[in-house]
Short mmCIF file of C-alpha atoms in Angstrom, two decimals:
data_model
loop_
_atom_site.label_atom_id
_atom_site.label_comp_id
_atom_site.label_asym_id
_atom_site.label_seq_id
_atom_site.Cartn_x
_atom_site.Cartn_y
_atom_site.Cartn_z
CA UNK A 1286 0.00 0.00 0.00
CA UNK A 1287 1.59 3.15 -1.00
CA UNK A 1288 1.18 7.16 -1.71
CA UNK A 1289 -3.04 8.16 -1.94
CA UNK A 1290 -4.55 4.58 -0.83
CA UNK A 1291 -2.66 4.63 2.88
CA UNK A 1292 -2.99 8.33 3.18
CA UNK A 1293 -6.98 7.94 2.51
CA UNK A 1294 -7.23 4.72 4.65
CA UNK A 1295 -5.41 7.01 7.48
CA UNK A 1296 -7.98 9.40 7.60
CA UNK A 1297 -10.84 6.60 6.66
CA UNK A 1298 -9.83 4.73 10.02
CA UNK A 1299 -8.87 8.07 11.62
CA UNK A 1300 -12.59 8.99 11.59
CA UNK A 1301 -14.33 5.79 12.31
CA UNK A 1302 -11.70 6.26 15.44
CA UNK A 1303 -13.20 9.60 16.28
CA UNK A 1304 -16.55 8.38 16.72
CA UNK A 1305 -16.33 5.43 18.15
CA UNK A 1306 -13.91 6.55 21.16
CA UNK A 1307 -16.02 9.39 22.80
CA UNK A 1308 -19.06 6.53 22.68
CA UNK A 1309 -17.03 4.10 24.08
CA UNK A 1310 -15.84 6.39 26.69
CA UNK A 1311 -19.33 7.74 27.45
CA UNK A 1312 -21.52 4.05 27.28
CA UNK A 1313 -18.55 3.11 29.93
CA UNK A 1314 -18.56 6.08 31.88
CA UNK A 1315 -22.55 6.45 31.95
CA UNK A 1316 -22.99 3.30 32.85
CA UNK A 1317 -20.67 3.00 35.82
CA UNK A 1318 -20.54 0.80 38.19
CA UNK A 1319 -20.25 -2.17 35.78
CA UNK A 1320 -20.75 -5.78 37.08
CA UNK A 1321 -19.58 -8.51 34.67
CA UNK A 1322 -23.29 -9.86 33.54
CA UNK A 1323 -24.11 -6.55 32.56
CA UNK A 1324 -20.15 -6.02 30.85
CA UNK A 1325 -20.80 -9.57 28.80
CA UNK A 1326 -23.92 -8.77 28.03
CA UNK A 1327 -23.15 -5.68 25.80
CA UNK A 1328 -20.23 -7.48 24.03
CA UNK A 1329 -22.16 -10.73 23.37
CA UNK A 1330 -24.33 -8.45 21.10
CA UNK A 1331 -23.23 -8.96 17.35
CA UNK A 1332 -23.84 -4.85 16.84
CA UNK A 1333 -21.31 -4.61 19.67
CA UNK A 1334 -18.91 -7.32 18.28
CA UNK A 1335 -18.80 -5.91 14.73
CA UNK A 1336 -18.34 -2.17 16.16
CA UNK A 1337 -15.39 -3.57 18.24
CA UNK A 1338 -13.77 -5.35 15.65
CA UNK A 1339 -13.84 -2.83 12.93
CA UNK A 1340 -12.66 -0.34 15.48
CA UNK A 1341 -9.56 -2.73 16.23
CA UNK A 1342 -8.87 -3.21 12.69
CA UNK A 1343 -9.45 0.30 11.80
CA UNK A 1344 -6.70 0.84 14.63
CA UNK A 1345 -4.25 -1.49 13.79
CA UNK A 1346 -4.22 -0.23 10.02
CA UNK A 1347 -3.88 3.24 11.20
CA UNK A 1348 -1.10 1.67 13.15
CA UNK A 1349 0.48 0.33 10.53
CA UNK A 1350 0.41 3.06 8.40
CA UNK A 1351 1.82 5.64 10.88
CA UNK A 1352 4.55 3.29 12.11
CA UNK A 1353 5.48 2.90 8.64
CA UNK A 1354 6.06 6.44 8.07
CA UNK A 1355 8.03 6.84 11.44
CA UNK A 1356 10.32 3.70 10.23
CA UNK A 1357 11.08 4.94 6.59
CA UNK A 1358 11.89 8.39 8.39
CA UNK A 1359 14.29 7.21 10.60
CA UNK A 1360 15.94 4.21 10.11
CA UNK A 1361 17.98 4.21 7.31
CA UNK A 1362 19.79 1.05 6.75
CA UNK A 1363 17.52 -0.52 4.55
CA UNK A 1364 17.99 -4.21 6.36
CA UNK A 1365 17.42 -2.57 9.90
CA UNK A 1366 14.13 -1.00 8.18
CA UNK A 1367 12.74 -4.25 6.73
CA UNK A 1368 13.09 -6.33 9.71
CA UNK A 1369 11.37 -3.23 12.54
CA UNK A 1370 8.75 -3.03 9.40
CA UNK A 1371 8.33 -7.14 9.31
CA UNK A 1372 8.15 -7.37 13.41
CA UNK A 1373 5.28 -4.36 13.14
CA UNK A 1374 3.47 -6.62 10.62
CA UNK A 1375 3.08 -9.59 12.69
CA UNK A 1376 2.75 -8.03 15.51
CA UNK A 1377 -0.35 -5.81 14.08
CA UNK A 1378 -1.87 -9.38 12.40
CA UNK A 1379 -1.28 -11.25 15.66
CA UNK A 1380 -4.00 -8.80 17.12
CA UNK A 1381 -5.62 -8.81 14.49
CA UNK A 1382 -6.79 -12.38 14.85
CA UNK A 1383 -6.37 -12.65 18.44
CA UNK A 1384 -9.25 -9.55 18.11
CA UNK A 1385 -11.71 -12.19 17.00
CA UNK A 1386 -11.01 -14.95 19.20
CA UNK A 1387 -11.57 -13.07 22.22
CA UNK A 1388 -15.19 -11.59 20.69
CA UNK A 1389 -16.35 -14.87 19.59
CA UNK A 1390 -14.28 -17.21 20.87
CA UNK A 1391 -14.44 -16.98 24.44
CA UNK B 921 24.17 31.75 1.66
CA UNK B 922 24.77 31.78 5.14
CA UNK B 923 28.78 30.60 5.48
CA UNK B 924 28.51 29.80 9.01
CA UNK B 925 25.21 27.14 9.06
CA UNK B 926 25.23 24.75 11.95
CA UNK B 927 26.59 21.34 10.89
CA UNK B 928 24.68 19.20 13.24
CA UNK B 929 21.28 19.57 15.12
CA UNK B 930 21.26 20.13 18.35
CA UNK B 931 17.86 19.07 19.51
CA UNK B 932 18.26 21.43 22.98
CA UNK B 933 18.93 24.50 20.68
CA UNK B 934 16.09 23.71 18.27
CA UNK B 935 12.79 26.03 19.15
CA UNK B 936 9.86 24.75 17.93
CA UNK B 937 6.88 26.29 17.22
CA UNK B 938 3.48 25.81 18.78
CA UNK B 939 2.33 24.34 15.75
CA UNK B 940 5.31 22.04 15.40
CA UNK B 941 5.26 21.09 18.81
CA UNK B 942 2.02 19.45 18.73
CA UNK B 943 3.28 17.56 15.33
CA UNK B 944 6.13 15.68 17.03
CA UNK B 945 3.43 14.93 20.03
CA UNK B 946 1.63 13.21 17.49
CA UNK B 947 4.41 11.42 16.07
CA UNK B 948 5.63 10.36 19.88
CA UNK B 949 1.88 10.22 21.54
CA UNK B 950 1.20 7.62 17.92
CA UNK B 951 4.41 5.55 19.14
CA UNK B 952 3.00 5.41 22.78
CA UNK B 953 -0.05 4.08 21.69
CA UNK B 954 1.33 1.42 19.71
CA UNK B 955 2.83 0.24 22.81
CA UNK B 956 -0.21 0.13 24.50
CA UNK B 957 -2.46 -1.85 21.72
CA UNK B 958 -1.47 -5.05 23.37
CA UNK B 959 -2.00 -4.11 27.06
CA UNK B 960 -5.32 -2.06 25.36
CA UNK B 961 -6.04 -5.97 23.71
CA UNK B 962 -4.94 -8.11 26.68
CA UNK B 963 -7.37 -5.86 29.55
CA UNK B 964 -10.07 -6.44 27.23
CA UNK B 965 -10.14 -10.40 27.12
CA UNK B 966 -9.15 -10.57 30.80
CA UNK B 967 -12.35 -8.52 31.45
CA UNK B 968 -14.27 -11.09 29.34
CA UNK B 969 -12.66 -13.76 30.64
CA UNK B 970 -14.33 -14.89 34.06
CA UNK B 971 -16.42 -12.66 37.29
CA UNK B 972 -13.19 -12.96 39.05
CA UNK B 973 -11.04 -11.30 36.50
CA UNK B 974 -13.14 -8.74 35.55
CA UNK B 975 -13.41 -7.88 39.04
CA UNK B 976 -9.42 -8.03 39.45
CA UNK B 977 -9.36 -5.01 37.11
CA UNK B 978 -11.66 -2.76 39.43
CA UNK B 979 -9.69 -3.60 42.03
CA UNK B 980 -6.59 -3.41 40.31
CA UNK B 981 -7.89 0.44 38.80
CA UNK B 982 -7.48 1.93 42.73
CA UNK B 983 -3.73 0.93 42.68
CA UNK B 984 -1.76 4.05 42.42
CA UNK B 985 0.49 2.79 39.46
CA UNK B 986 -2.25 1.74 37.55
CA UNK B 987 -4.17 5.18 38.04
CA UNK B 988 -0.79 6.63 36.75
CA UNK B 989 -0.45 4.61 34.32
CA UNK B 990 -4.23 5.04 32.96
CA UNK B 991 -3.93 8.53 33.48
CA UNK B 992 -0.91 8.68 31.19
CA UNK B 993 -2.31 6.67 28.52
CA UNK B 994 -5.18 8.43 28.22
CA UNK B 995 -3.84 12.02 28.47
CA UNK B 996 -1.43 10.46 25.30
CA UNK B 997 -4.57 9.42 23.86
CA UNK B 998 -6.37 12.94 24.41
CA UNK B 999 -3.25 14.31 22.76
CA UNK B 1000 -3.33 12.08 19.83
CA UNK B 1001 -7.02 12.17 19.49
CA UNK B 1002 -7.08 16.14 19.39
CA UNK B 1003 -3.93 16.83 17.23
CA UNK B 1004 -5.54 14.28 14.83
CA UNK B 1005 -8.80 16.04 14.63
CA UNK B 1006 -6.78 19.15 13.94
CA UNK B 1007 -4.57 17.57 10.98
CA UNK B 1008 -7.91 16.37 9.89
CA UNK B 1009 -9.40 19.86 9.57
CA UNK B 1010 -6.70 21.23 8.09
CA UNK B 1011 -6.96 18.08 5.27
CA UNK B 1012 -10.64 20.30 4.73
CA UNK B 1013 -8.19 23.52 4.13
CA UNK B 1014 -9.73 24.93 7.16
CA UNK B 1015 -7.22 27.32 9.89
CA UNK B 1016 -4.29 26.88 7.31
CA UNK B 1017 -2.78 30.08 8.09
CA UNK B 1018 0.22 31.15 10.72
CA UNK B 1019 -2.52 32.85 12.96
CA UNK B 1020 -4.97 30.54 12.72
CA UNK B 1021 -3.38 27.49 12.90
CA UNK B 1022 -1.44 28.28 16.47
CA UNK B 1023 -4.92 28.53 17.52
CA UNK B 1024 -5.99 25.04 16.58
CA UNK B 1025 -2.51 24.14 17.50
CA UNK B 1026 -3.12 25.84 21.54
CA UNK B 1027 -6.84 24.64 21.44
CA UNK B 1028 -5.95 20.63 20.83
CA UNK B 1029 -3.60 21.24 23.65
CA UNK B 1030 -6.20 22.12 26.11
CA UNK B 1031 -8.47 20.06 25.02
CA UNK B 1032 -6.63 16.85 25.70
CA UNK B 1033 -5.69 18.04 29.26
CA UNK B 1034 -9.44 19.18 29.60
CA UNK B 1035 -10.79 16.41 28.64
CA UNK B 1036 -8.07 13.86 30.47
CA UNK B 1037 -9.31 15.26 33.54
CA UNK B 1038 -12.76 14.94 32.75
CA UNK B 1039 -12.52 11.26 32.13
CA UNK B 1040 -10.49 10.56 35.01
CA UNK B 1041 -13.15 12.47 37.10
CA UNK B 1042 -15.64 10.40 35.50
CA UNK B 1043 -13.83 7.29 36.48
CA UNK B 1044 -13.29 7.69 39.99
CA UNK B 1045 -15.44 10.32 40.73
#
């Protein structure tokens, strides 16, 4: 992914992001005290599960594009740069999945 | 051409701008939070994982360290959040001028410390 298409997903995932935090923040704060029925209640609904999970994948694309950026800037030595760039992939796609086992999984 | 430009950067002697300020905070505040997607991850299947975990974590929130450390992470997020919002209206060619955009720059700036300590009110308050 390169040039327009990661600067557009960037700001694609970047405003999913901006929505979805300030709800997040305010179902959780609103509805304070939690106990855990009520927590696994509201993430056993699929509206829930699919908000979640786009908002994780959302994040960890955003992730990857902005860590890219900050690798390419400064680390030169282009074998140094391909292996911090590899370890950010799999780390990113190891939460990626993990993401879903936890939401349906569990 | 000036004869006598400086040959290396000294990062003490560099003064940054308001506006340029906040850019490197989004650039650092981004790298925080990439450090924190696991931990982020990880608290979220622990809280789904059993009544005794889930209650471990509002225990665990009174501990001093951990208020630090949610405090920090979500004053980085604030910061992140806000500057974001402000590159993003400036991607709509709105406040692209000197004057205008040290105002954004200021405002994103107080509005992640605002609203830090409004969501830490609203946590243990």
């Amino acid at each position: 992914m390169k040039g327009f298409s990661a600067w557009l997903l960037q700001r694609l995932t970047a405003v999913y992001m901006v929505v979805f935090i300030p709800l997040t923040f305010w179902i959780i704060l609103s509805g304070m005290p939690w106990d855990f029925e009520a927590w696994q209640n509201l993430l056993n609904r699929t509206t829930v599960q699919l908000a979640v999970l786009l908002f994780v994948w959302a994040l960890l694309f955003h992730a990857w594009i902005g860590l890219r950026d900050v690798i390419i800037d400064y680390l030169n030595p282009i074998g140094l740069r391909l292996t911090a760039l590899s370890l950010v992939a799999l780390f990113l796609l190891t939460h990626a999945i993990w993401i879903i086992k936890i939401l349906w999984l569990s | 051409m000036i004869k006598s430009r400086p040959r290396y950067l000294n990062l003490l002697k560099i003064h940054l701008p308001i506006t340029g300020i906040v850019s490197i905070l989004h650039r650092i505040s981004g790298i925080l939070l990439f450090c924190f997607i696991p931990v982020f991850i990880g608290t979220l299947k622990y809280s789904l994982f059993s009544e005794i975990t889930f209650q471990n974590i509002q225990y665990f929130i009174y501990k001093p360290f951990i208020t630090l450390l949610l405090f920090i992470f979500i004053l980085v997020l604030m910061q992140h959040f806000f500057a974001g919002l402000r590159f993003l209206l400036m991607d709509l060619d709105c406040a692209m001028d000197k004057f205008s955009s040290q105002k954004t720059a200021q405002i994103s700036l107080l509005l992640s410390v605002v609203s830090t300590l409004a969501i830490m009110w609203g946590i243990y308050a």
